[in-house]
Coordinates of C-alpha atoms in Angstrom, one line a residue:
M1 CA 0.1 -0.1 0.1
M2 CA 1.4 3.5 -1.1
S3 CA 1.5 6.1 1.4
K4 CA -0.3 8.6 -0.9
K5 CA -3.1 7.9 -3.3
I6 CA -2.6 8.9 -6.8
R7 CA -5.4 11.1 -7.7
T8 CA -6.5 10.1 -11.1
G9 CA -8.3 11.6 -14.3
I10 CA -9.7 9.5 -16.8
I11 CA -10.3 10.8 -20.2
G12 CA -13.2 8.7 -21.7
A13 CA -14.7 7.6 -18.4
S14 CA -18.4 8.1 -19.6
I15 CA -21.0 5.9 -18.3
N16 CA -21.4 5.1 -22.1
N17 CA -17.7 4.0 -22.4
G18 CA -17.9 0.3 -21.7
W19 CA -14.3 -0.4 -21.9
A20 CA -13.3 2.2 -19.3
S21 CA -16.4 1.7 -16.9
G22 CA -15.7 -1.9 -17.1
T23 CA -12.1 -2.3 -16.6
H24 CA -10.2 1.2 -15.5
I25 CA -12.7 2.2 -13.0
P26 CA -13.3 -1.1 -11.3
A27 CA -9.4 -1.7 -11.2
I28 CA -8.8 1.7 -9.4
E29 CA -11.8 1.1 -7.1
H30 CA -10.0 -2.3 -6.0
L31 CA -6.6 -0.5 -5.6
D32 CA -5.6 1.4 -2.1
E33 CA -3.1 3.3 -4.5
Y34 CA -5.6 5.4 -6.3
E35 CA -8.6 7.4 -6.1
L36 CA -10.9 8.5 -9.1
T37 CA -11.0 12.1 -8.9
A38 CA -11.8 13.3 -12.3
V39 CA -13.7 12.1 -15.6
G40 CA -13.4 13.7 -18.8
T41 CA -15.9 13.2 -21.6
S42 CA -17.0 15.1 -24.7
N43 CA -19.6 17.4 -23.2
M44 CA -20.2 18.7 -19.7
A45 CA -23.7 17.1 -19.4
S46 CA -22.2 13.6 -19.7
A47 CA -19.2 14.8 -17.7
K48 CA -21.1 15.7 -14.8
K49 CA -23.4 12.4 -15.0
S50 CA -20.5 10.2 -15.2
A51 CA -18.5 11.9 -12.4
E52 CA -21.5 11.6 -10.2
A53 CA -21.9 7.9 -11.1
F54 CA -18.7 7.0 -10.5
G55 CA -17.9 9.1 -7.4
A56 CA -15.5 11.5 -8.7
D57 CA -15.5 15.1 -7.8
H58 CA -14.7 16.7 -11.0
G59 CA -16.3 16.4 -14.6
F60 CA -14.4 17.9 -17.5
D61 CA -15.2 18.6 -21.2
N62 CA -11.8 20.0 -22.0
I63 CA -8.7 17.6 -21.8
E64 CA -6.2 20.5 -20.7
E65 CA -8.4 21.6 -17.7
L66 CA -8.5 18.0 -16.4
A67 CA -4.8 17.4 -16.8
H68 CA -3.8 20.7 -15.1
H69 CA -6.2 20.5 -12.3
T70 CA -4.8 20.4 -8.8
D71 CA -6.7 17.5 -7.8
V72 CA -5.5 15.1 -10.6
D73 CA -2.1 13.5 -10.3
M74 CA -2.1 11.1 -13.3
V75 CA -4.1 11.1 -16.6
V76 CA -5.5 7.9 -18.2
V77 CA -6.5 8.2 -21.8
S78 CA -9.3 5.8 -22.9
I79 CA -10.7 7.2 -26.0
N80 CA -10.9 6.1 -29.7
V81 CA -7.2 5.9 -31.1
R82 CA -7.6 8.5 -33.6
E83 CA -7.9 10.8 -30.6
H84 CA -4.8 9.7 -28.6
Y85 CA -2.4 11.7 -30.3
N86 CA -4.3 15.2 -29.6
A87 CA -5.1 14.0 -25.9
V88 CA -1.6 13.1 -24.9
K89 CA -0.4 16.4 -26.5
A90 CA -2.7 18.4 -24.2
I91 CA -2.0 16.5 -21.3
A92 CA 2.1 16.4 -21.7
P93 CA 2.6 20.0 -20.7
A94 CA 0.7 19.4 -17.0
S95 CA 3.8 17.3 -16.3
K96 CA 2.1 14.3 -14.9
P97 CA 2.2 10.6 -15.4
I98 CA 0.4 9.2 -18.3
Y99 CA -1.3 6.0 -18.9
C100 CA -2.5 5.6 -22.6
E101 CA -4.6 2.7 -24.1
W102 CA -3.0 0.8 -26.9
P103 CA -2.6 1.5 -29.7
L104 CA -0.6 4.4 -28.8
G105 CA -1.1 6.5 -32.1
S106 CA -2.9 6.0 -35.3
N107 CA 0.6 5.3 -36.8
T108 CA 4.2 4.8 -35.9
E109 CA 5.2 8.4 -36.7
E110 CA 2.6 9.6 -34.2
A111 CA 3.7 7.1 -31.7
L112 CA 7.2 8.5 -31.9
E113 CA 6.3 11.8 -31.4
M114 CA 4.3 10.9 -28.4
Q115 CA 7.2 9.0 -26.9
E116 CA 9.6 11.7 -27.3
W117 CA 7.1 14.3 -25.3
V118 CA 7.1 12.0 -22.5
S119 CA 10.9 10.9 -22.7
S120 CA 11.8 14.7 -22.9
A121 CA 9.8 15.8 -20.0
Q122 CA 10.9 12.5 -18.2
L123 CA 7.2 11.8 -17.4
P124 CA 6.3 8.5 -16.2
N125 CA 4.2 6.7 -18.7
A126 CA 2.4 3.6 -19.3
I127 CA 1.0 1.9 -22.4
G128 CA -2.3 -0.6 -21.9
L129 CA -0.7 -3.7 -23.1
Q130 CA -2.2 -5.3 -20.0
A131 CA -1.6 -8.8 -21.5
R132 CA 2.1 -8.5 -19.9
Q133 CA 0.5 -8.4 -16.3
A134 CA -1.6 -11.4 -16.7
P135 CA -0.6 -14.2 -14.3
A136 CA -0.3 -16.8 -16.7
I137 CA 1.6 -14.7 -19.5
Q138 CA 4.3 -13.8 -16.8
Y139 CA 4.3 -17.6 -15.5
V140 CA 5.1 -19.0 -19.0
K141 CA 7.5 -16.2 -19.5
D142 CA 9.6 -17.6 -16.3
L143 CA 9.1 -21.2 -17.2
L144 CA 10.7 -20.6 -20.7
A145 CA 13.5 -18.7 -19.1
E146 CA 13.9 -21.7 -16.3
G147 CA 14.3 -24.1 -19.0
Y148 CA 10.8 -26.1 -18.6
V149 CA 10.6 -27.0 -22.1
G150 CA 14.4 -26.8 -22.8
K151 CA 15.5 -25.3 -26.1
V152 CA 12.4 -23.7 -27.9
L153 CA 12.0 -25.4 -31.3
S154 CA 8.9 -23.5 -32.4
A155 CA 5.8 -21.6 -31.2
N156 CA 2.6 -21.0 -33.2
L157 CA -0.3 -18.8 -32.2
K158 CA -3.6 -18.8 -33.9
I159 CA -6.7 -16.7 -32.6
S160 CA -10.1 -16.2 -34.2
I161 CA -12.8 -13.7 -33.2
D162 CA -16.5 -13.1 -34.5
G163 CA -15.7 -9.3 -34.7
M164 CA -14.0 -7.2 -37.4
G165 CA -15.4 -9.1 -40.1
G166 CA -18.5 -8.2 -42.1
I167 CA -20.8 -7.0 -39.4
G168 CA -20.4 -4.1 -37.0
D169 CA -22.4 -1.4 -35.5
K170 CA -22.2 2.6 -35.6
S171 CA -19.8 2.6 -32.8
T172 CA -17.4 0.1 -34.1
A173 CA -17.3 1.7 -37.7
Y174 CA -13.9 3.0 -37.1
L175 CA -12.5 -0.3 -36.8
Y176 CA -12.8 -0.8 -40.8
D177 CA -11.2 2.4 -41.6
R178 CA -7.1 1.6 -42.0
K179 CA -6.5 5.4 -41.5
V180 CA -7.7 5.4 -37.9
G181 CA -5.3 3.0 -37.0
G182 CA -7.5 0.6 -34.9
N183 CA -8.4 -2.5 -36.6
L184 CA -7.5 -6.4 -36.6
L185 CA -3.8 -6.1 -37.0
T186 CA -3.2 -3.1 -34.6
I187 CA -5.7 -3.9 -31.8
V188 CA -6.0 -7.5 -31.6
G189 CA -2.8 -8.3 -33.6
G190 CA -0.7 -5.6 -31.5
H191 CA -1.9 -7.2 -27.9
N192 CA -1.3 -10.6 -29.0
L193 CA 1.9 -10.1 -30.7
D194 CA 3.3 -8.1 -27.7
A195 CA 2.3 -10.9 -25.4
F196 CA 3.9 -13.6 -27.9
T197 CA 7.2 -11.8 -27.8
Y198 CA 7.1 -10.8 -24.2
M199 CA 7.4 -14.4 -23.6
L200 CA 9.2 -15.9 -26.3
G201 CA 11.4 -13.1 -27.6
D202 CA 11.4 -10.8 -30.5
F203 CA 11.1 -11.5 -34.3
T204 CA 14.5 -11.3 -36.1
E205 CA 12.8 -11.8 -39.6
L206 CA 9.5 -12.6 -40.8
S207 CA 7.1 -13.0 -43.8
A208 CA 3.4 -12.2 -43.9
T209 CA 0.2 -12.6 -45.9
T210 CA -3.0 -10.6 -45.2
A211 CA -6.4 -10.9 -46.6
Q212 CA -9.8 -9.0 -46.8
Q213 CA -12.7 -11.7 -47.1
F214 CA -15.1 -8.9 -46.2
P215 CA -15.0 -6.1 -48.6
E216 CA -18.0 -4.5 -46.9
V217 CA -19.4 -4.1 -43.5
E218 CA -23.1 -4.0 -42.3
L219 CA -23.6 -1.5 -39.6
V220 CA -26.7 -3.5 -38.2
D221 CA -28.0 -0.8 -35.7
I222 CA -28.3 1.9 -38.4
Q223 CA -28.9 -0.3 -41.5
K224 CA -26.0 0.9 -43.4
V225 CA -23.4 -0.6 -45.3
I226 CA -19.9 0.6 -45.5
K227 CA -16.6 0.0 -47.5
K228 CA -13.9 -1.6 -45.5
T229 CA -10.2 -0.9 -45.9
T230 CA -8.6 -3.2 -43.4
D231 CA -7.9 -6.8 -43.6
D232 CA -9.6 -9.9 -41.5
Q233 CA -6.9 -12.6 -42.1
I234 CA -3.4 -12.0 -40.9
M235 CA -0.6 -14.7 -41.2
I236 CA 2.8 -14.2 -40.3
T237 CA 5.9 -16.8 -40.1
G238 CA 9.2 -16.1 -39.0
K239 CA 12.3 -16.4 -36.8
L240 CA 12.8 -15.4 -33.2
T241 CA 15.8 -14.2 -31.4
N242 CA 16.3 -17.6 -29.6
G243 CA 16.2 -19.3 -33.2
A244 CA 12.9 -20.8 -32.9
A245 CA 10.5 -21.0 -36.0
A246 CA 7.3 -19.1 -35.2
S247 CA 3.9 -18.7 -36.7
V248 CA 0.8 -16.4 -36.1
H249 CA -2.7 -16.6 -37.7
I250 CA -5.3 -14.1 -36.6
Q251 CA -8.5 -14.1 -38.0
G252 CA -11.7 -11.9 -37.7
G253 CA -15.6 -12.4 -38.7
V254 CA -15.5 -16.1 -37.7
K255 CA -18.9 -17.1 -37.0
H256 CA -18.0 -20.4 -34.9
Q257 CA -14.6 -19.0 -33.3
T258 CA -12.4 -21.3 -31.1
G259 CA -10.7 -18.3 -29.4
L260 CA -6.8 -18.7 -28.6
T261 CA -4.1 -21.3 -28.6
L262 CA -0.7 -20.9 -28.2
E263 CA 1.6 -23.9 -28.7
I264 CA 5.4 -23.7 -27.5
F265 CA 7.3 -26.8 -28.4
G266 CA 10.7 -27.5 -27.0
D267 CA 13.4 -30.2 -27.1
K268 CA 12.4 -31.3 -23.7
G269 CA 8.8 -30.2 -23.2
T270 CA 5.5 -28.6 -24.4
I271 CA 3.3 -25.6 -23.2
V272 CA -0.3 -24.9 -24.3
L273 CA -1.8 -21.8 -23.2
S274 CA -5.5 -21.3 -24.5
A275 CA -8.3 -18.6 -23.7
P276 CA -11.7 -18.0 -25.0
A277 CA -10.9 -14.6 -26.7
S278 CA -8.2 -12.2 -27.3
I279 CA -4.9 -12.7 -25.1
Q280 CA -5.2 -9.8 -22.9
F281 CA -8.6 -10.6 -21.5
G282 CA -7.7 -13.4 -19.3
S283 CA -9.5 -16.5 -18.6
H284 CA -6.1 -18.2 -19.5
Q285 CA -5.9 -22.0 -19.1
L286 CA -2.3 -23.4 -19.1
R287 CA -1.2 -27.1 -19.6
G288 CA 2.3 -28.4 -19.9
A289 CA 4.8 -31.3 -20.2
G290 CA 8.2 -31.2 -18.6
P291 CA 11.1 -33.5 -19.1
M292 CA 9.6 -35.8 -16.7
D293 CA 6.1 -35.9 -18.0
N294 CA 4.8 -38.5 -20.2
E295 CA 1.8 -36.2 -21.0
L296 CA 0.5 -32.8 -21.0
R297 CA -1.1 -31.8 -17.6
E298 CA -2.8 -28.6 -16.2
L299 CA -0.4 -26.3 -14.7
S300 CA -1.5 -24.2 -11.8
I301 CA 0.0 -20.5 -11.6
P302 CA 1.4 -20.0 -8.2
D303 CA -0.3 -17.2 -6.1
S304 CA 3.0 -15.1 -6.4
Y305 CA 2.0 -14.1 -10.1
Y306 CA -1.3 -12.2 -8.4
Y307 CA -0.4 -9.1 -7.0
A308 CA -3.5 -7.3 -7.4
P309 CA -5.9 -7.4 -4.6
D310 CA -7.4 -10.8 -3.5
S311 CA -10.8 -9.7 -4.3
L312 CA -9.7 -9.8 -8.0
K313 CA -8.2 -13.3 -8.0
S314 CA -11.7 -14.8 -9.3
D315 CA -11.9 -12.3 -12.0
S316 CA -11.8 -13.5 -15.7
G317 CA -9.1 -11.1 -16.4
F318 CA -10.7 -8.1 -17.8
V319 CA -10.4 -6.3 -14.5
L320 CA -7.5 -8.1 -13.0
N321 CA -4.9 -7.5 -15.9
I322 CA -5.7 -4.0 -15.5
A323 CA -5.4 -3.8 -11.9
Q324 CA -2.2 -5.7 -11.8
A325 CA -0.8 -2.8 -14.7
Y326 CA -2.2 -0.2 -12.3
R327 CA -0.3 -1.7 -9.3
K328 CA 3.1 -1.9 -11.3
F329 CA 2.6 1.7 -12.7
A330 CA 2.0 3.2 -9.2
Q331 CA 5.5 1.5 -8.0
D332 CA 6.9 3.1 -10.9
I333 CA 5.6 6.6 -10.3
H334 CA 6.5 6.3 -6.6
E335 CA 9.9 4.7 -7.0
G336 CA 11.0 6.2 -10.3
T337 CA 11.2 2.7 -11.6
S338 CA 9.9 1.3 -15.1
T339 CA 8.4 -2.4 -14.8
T340 CA 5.3 -1.3 -16.7
P341 CA 5.1 -1.4 -20.6
N342 CA 5.7 2.1 -21.7
F343 CA 5.5 4.4 -24.7
A344 CA 8.7 3.1 -26.0
D345 CA 7.5 -0.5 -26.0
A346 CA 4.5 0.6 -27.7
V347 CA 6.8 2.5 -30.7
K348 CA 8.5 -0.9 -30.9
L349 CA 5.3 -2.8 -31.4
H350 CA 4.2 0.0 -33.8
Q351 CA 7.4 -0.8 -35.8
L352 CA 6.7 -4.5 -35.6
L353 CA 3.3 -4.3 -37.0
D354 CA 4.9 -1.9 -39.6
A355 CA 7.0 -4.8 -40.9
V356 CA 4.1 -7.2 -41.0
E357 CA 2.3 -4.7 -43.4
K358 CA 5.3 -4.1 -45.5
S359 CA 5.9 -7.9 -45.8
A360 CA 2.2 -8.5 -46.7
Q361 CA 2.0 -5.7 -49.4
S362 CA 5.3 -6.2 -50.9
G363 CA 5.8 -9.8 -50.8
E364 CA 9.3 -9.5 -49.3
R365 CA 10.7 -11.1 -46.1
Q366 CA 11.6 -8.4 -43.3
Y367 CA 14.6 -8.5 -41.1
L368 CA 14.3 -6.8 -37.9

């Protein structure tokens, strides 16, 4: 427990924002290190209504005013990715810690600028790649480092989701516009590739193929059909820093999806991680077979990997992983450490996604 609560303002903490209200706010409520003091939305009426609903003292419709308010120690950005750049630009002059959702920017150029703002001002910063804080992900990383499977020979990740195919609604229409920067590759691909490389090591080379099986999207709530400029099939093969062969297949618009499966094969053992949805959401199941095992068995995650409050241990992962990230970030803020994934990590991930896109478009293997 920290000696001083971090008074937090959340940009996008509207009662209509399902992500912020369902993850960030419950996480803060469970943590002694924080208190929610301000919410920012697009208009003052919703800001005041949301502040009252969440027990915050202040509501704002202006990002600069929220960031500079004396009752705000830290600012969280939980809005549409196309608005991240301007939001962080408005917050940075307040010289306060910033937690921004992933993707950091709509493109790598924006992300590089945003990283420079916080770096030059020496502001504590965190990026919302919360899969790294998931107990199962951290445990697998440590098992591999300890040699549970021996030398890693190969790893393959496959994930299927029902969204980002040919059906959507007005609120998700931006996911189908490549210019916005939030789509299957950047959001689902970004979170999963970050966790994949966090556990296994970076890609040193890769080839990619992408495809668009749904050229149009039906927005069912407003009965409108829009053109789609994003891909719904992403396939990546390559090699990792440890020499292992790697493959990743991410697909959207799957009617009967099978969730996520990660298989890691070593010369002495195997690890299989599965989940019903994308890797950052939790509900992970873990099986493994070490050098002395004849078959895969369920692996129990040690309690030491749960550092969020015990009240969240049974959570499916949506709030747990965010709370674990917040707790790490509180430590970084108070102790001057950097244990939470930050804007520099975000830039690196943006650059990896650029390599995937470049390979898919050019047909050429990329070396990183």
